[in-house]
XYZ file of C-alpha atoms in Angstrom:
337
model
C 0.000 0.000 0.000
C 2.808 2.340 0.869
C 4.409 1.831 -2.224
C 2.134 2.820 -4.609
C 0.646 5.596 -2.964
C 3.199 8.144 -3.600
C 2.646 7.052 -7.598
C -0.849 7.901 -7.106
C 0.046 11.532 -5.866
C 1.584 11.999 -9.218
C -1.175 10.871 -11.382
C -3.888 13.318 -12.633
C -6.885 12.278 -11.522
C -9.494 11.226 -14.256
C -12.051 13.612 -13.338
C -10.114 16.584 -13.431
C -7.977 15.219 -16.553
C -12.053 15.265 -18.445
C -12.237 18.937 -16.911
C -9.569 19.963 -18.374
C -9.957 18.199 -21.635
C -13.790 19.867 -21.825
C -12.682 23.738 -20.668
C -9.756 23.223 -23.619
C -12.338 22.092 -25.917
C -15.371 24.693 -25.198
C -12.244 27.680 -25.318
C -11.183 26.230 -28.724
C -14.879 26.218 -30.071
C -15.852 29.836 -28.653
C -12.610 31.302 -30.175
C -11.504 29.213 -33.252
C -14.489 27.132 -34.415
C -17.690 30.016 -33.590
C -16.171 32.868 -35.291
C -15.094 30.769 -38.689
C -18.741 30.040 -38.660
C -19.779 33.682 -38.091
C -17.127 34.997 -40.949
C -18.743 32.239 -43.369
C -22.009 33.753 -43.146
C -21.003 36.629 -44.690
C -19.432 34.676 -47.721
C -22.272 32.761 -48.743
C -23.028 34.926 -51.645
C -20.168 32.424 -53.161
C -21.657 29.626 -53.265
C -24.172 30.874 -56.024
C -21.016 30.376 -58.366
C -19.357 27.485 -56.681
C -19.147 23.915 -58.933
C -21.151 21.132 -57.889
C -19.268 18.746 -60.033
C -15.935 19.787 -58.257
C -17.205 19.514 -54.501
C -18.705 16.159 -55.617
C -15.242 15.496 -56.666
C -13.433 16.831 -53.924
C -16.148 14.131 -51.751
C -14.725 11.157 -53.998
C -11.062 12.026 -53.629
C -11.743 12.217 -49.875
C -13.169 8.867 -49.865
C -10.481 7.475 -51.551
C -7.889 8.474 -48.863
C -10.013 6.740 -46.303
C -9.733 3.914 -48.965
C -5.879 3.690 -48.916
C -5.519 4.166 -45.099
C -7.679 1.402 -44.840
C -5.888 -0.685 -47.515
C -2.607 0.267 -45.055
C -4.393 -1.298 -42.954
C -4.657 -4.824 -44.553
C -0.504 -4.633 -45.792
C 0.587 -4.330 -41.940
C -1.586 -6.722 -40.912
C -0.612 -9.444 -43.527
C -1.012 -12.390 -43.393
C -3.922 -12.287 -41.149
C -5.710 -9.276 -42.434
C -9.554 -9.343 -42.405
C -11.757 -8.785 -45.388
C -11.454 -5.496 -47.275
C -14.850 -4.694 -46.476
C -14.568 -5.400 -42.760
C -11.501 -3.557 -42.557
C -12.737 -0.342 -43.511
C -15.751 -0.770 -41.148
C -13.195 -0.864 -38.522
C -11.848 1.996 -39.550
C -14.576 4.272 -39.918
C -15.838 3.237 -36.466
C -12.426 3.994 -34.806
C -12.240 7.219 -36.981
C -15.439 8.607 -35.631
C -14.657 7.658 -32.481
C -11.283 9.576 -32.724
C -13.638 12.619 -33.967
C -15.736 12.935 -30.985
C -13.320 12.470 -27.876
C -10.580 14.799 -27.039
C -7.164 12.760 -27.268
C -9.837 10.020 -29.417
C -6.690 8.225 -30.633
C -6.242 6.021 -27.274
C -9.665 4.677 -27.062
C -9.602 4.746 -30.837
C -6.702 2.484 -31.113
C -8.340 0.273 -28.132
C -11.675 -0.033 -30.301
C -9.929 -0.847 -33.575
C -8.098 -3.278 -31.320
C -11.345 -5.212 -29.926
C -12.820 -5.023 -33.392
C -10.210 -6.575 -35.506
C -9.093 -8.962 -32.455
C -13.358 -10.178 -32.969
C -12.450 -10.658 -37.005
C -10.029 -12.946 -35.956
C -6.484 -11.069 -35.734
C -4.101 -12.367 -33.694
C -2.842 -10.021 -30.797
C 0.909 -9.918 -32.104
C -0.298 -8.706 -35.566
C -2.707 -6.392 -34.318
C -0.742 -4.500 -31.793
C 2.030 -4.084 -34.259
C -0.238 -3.071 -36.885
C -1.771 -0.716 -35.112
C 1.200 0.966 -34.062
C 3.005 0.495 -37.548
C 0.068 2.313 -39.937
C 0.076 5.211 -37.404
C 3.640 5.752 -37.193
C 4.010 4.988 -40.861
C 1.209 7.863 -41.343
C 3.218 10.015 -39.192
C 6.528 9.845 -40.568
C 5.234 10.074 -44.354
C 3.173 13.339 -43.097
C 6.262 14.860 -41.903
C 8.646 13.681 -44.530
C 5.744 15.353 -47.134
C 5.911 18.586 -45.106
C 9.613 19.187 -44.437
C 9.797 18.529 -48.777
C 7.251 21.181 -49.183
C 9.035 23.617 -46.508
C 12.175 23.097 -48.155
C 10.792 23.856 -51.799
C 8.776 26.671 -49.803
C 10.890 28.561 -48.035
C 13.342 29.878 -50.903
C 9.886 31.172 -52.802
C 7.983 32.696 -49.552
C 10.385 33.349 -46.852
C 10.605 31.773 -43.647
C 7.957 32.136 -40.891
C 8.979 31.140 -37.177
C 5.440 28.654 -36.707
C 6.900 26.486 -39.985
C 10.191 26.549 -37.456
C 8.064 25.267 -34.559
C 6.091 22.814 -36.926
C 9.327 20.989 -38.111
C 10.863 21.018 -35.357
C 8.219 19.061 -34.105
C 8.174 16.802 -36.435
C 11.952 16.373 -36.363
C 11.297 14.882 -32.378
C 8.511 12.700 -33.981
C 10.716 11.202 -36.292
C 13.468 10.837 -34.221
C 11.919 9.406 -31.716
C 10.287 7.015 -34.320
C 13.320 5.696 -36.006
C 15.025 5.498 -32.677
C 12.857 2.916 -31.701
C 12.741 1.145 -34.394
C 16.755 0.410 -33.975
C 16.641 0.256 -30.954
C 14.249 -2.450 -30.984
C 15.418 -4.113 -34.169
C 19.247 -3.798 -33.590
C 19.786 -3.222 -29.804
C 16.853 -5.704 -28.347
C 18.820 -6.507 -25.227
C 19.263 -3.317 -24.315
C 15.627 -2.263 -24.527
C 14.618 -5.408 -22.899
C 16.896 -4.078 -19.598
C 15.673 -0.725 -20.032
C 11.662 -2.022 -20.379
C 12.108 -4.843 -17.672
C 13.684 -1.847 -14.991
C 10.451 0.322 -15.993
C 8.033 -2.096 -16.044
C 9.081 -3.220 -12.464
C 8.075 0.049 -11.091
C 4.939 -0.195 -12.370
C 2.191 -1.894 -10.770
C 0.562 -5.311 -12.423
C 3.119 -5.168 -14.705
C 5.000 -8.610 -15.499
C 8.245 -8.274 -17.002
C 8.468 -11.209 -18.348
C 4.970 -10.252 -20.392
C 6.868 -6.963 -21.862
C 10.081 -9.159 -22.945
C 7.901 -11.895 -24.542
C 5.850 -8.671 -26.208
C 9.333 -7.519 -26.915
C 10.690 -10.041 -29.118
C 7.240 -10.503 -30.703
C 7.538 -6.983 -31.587
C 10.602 -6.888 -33.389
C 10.098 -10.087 -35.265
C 7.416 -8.098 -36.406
C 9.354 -4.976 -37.024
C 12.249 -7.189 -38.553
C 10.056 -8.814 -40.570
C 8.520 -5.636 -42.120
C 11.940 -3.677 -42.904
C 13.357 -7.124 -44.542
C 10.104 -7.263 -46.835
C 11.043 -4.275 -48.783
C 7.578 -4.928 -50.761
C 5.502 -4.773 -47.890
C 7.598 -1.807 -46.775
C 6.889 0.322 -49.694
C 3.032 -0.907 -49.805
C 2.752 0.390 -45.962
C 4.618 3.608 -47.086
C 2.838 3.851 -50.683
C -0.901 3.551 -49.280
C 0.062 5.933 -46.597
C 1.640 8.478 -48.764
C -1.639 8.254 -50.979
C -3.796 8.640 -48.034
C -2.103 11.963 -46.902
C -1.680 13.183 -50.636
C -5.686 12.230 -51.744
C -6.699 14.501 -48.363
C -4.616 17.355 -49.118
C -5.950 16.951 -53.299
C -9.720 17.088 -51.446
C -8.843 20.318 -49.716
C -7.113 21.457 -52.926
C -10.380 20.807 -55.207
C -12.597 22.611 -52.164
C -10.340 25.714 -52.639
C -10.603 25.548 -56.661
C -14.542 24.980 -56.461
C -14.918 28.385 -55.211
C -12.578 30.227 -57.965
C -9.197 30.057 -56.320
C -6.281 27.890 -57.596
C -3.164 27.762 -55.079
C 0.223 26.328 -55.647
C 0.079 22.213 -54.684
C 3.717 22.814 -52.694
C 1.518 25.962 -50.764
C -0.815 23.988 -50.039
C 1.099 20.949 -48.659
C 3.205 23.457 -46.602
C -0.252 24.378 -44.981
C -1.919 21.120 -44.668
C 1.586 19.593 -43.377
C 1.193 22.905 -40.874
C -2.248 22.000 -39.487
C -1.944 18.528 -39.160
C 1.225 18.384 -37.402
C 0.005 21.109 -34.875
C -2.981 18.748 -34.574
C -1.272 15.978 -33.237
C -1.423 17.717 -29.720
C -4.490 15.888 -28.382
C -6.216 19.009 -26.850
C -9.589 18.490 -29.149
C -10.810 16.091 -31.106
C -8.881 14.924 -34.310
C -7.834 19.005 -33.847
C -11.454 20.104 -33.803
C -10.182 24.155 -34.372
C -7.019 23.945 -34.524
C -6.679 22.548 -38.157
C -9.041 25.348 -39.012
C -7.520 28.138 -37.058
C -4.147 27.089 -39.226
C -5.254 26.145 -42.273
C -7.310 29.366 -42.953
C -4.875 32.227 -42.048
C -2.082 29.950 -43.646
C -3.652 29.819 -46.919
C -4.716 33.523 -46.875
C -1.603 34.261 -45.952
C -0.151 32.289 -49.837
C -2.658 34.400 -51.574
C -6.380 32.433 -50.936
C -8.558 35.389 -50.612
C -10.247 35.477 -46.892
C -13.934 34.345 -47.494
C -13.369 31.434 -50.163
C -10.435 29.812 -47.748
C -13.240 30.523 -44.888
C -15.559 28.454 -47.157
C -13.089 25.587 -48.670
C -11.894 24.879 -45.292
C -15.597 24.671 -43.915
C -16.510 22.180 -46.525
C -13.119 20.180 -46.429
C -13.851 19.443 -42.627
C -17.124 19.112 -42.793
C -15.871 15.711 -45.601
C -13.259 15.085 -43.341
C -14.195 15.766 -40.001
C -18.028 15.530 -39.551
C -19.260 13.321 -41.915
C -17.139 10.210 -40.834
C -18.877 10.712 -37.152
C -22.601 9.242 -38.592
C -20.776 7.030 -40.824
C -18.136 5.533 -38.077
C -21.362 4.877 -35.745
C -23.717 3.208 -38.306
C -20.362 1.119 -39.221
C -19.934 0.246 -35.681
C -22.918 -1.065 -35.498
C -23.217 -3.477 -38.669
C -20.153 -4.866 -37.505
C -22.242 -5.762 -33.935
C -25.428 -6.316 -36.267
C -22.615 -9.033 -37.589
C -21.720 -10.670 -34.067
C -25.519 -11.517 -33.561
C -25.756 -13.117 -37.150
């Protein structure tokens, strides 16, 4: 009893953590989300002009980067992947899940867990798939923005939140690639490190995290030596990114503005890597308050970017919430069957 009650002092408690998490989330509405809505207004006089065809485009392109996340998905968890149809059910369930809780991507992950562990996954593949497509999708993200900021930078000048954006994104990736070595090339030394950690942690058995250990980096081995499964994970993910930023591209066309594609990665790179701080959900506002003022600021005139990035997250944020839940529940429609 004594000696985990000091560890308790140190832990947030959960009720004040969800405080928190709610008063970040209500100031981000009131002051980021509120007022885009409230500037939009006054631009609806564009949408007279604005072509269906394109936003109906813009929808499909959109789709089709949920499409190759999903078909990331079924490469990283090869051989036992589930059906291509059951696999993106997962994946729109966990994505609306992620789109309604602040920090979603923890009970996300433990939903797409569950769900693919019921299709029949075993729990070495999943784990490691889980955490493969996401850090996959992280590192192409960055590697896509840091191209874009270099080719940027000469052309527009430098601006000290790109700075704090790569920078960023330079820890991610270390801190990425560092494990993987670690793990792949320097197991023993992990497993000392892990077994030290895990002994100061209560019902923790180290002897669990070495076994998950070496599961892990047959796994991890296993990818980098399949160089054709490594470029399918990094292929579908680089689509996936590149098909969401060409949705938000075609939103900005539809209402009469074209912007340079190496402008526009520079912003959506921006947004998203600020968005990885789990302060709202799937960075409810903050992709917004970024994206906007970023692509005004490389020549988008103020009420069209207001409308383009309105429309783009409705597509990318909103719509997947409906669609995640009635997904959810064919695939418990399917456990009753």
């Amino acid at each position: 009893m004594t000696d985990e009650s000091p560890k308790k002092r140190h832990r947030m408690p959960r009720r004040l953590r969800l405080i928190l998490s709610a008063v970040a989330l209500i100031f981000i509405v009131e002051y980021l989300v509120i007022p885009q809505f409230s500037s939009a207004r006054k631009a609806l006089h564009l949408l007279r002009d604005v072509n269906p065809f394109l936003l109906l485009a813009a929808v499909v392109v959109e789709a089709l980067a949920i499409a190759s996340y999903s078909e990331m998905t079924r490469v990283v968890l090869t051989p036992h992947a589930p059906r291509r149809f059951d696999t993106y059910r997962v994946n729109l369930s966990t994505l609306g899940l992620s789109h309604v809780i602040p920090g979603g991507t923890a009970p996300a992950s433990a939903l797409s867990y569950r769900l693919f562990s019921e299709l029949g996954v075993p729990a070495t593949s999943n784990g490691f798939g889980l955490a493969a497509q996401g850090s996959s999708s992280a590192v192409v993200l960055n590697v896509m923005f840091w191209i874009a900021l270099v080719i940027s930078i000469p052309l527009r000048g430098f601006n000290p939140v790109y700075g704090f954006a790569a920078l960023a994104s330079v820890f991610l990736m270390l801190a990425f690639f560092g494990t993987i070595i670690l793990i792949t090339r320097g197991q023993r030394h992990a497993d000392v490190w892990l077994r030290a950690i895990a002994r100061r942690l209560p019902r923790v058995n180290p002897d669990s995290v070495t076994r998950l250990l070496e599961r892990v980096a047959e796994r991890i081995k296993l990818l980098t030596e399949n160089r054709v499964t490594l470029w399918s994970t990094i292929g579908w993910a680089s689509a996936n990114w590149l098909l969401d930023a060409a949705s938000l591209w075609i939103f900005i066309f539809a209402f009469g503005t074209a912007i340079s594609p190496i402008d526009l990665l520079v912003a959506f790179g921006l947004a998203n890597i600020l968005a990885v701080v789990p302060i709202t959900p799937a960075g409810l506002g903050i992709i917004e308050g970024t994206l906007i003022p970023t692509l005004v600021g490389f020549g988008v005139p103020h009420n069209p970017a207001i409308l383009a990035v309105l429309a783009y997250r409705f597509i990318n944020f909103w719509l997947p919430i409906p669609l995640g839940g009635f997904a959810y529940m064919t695939l418990e429609w399917r456990k009753r069957d």
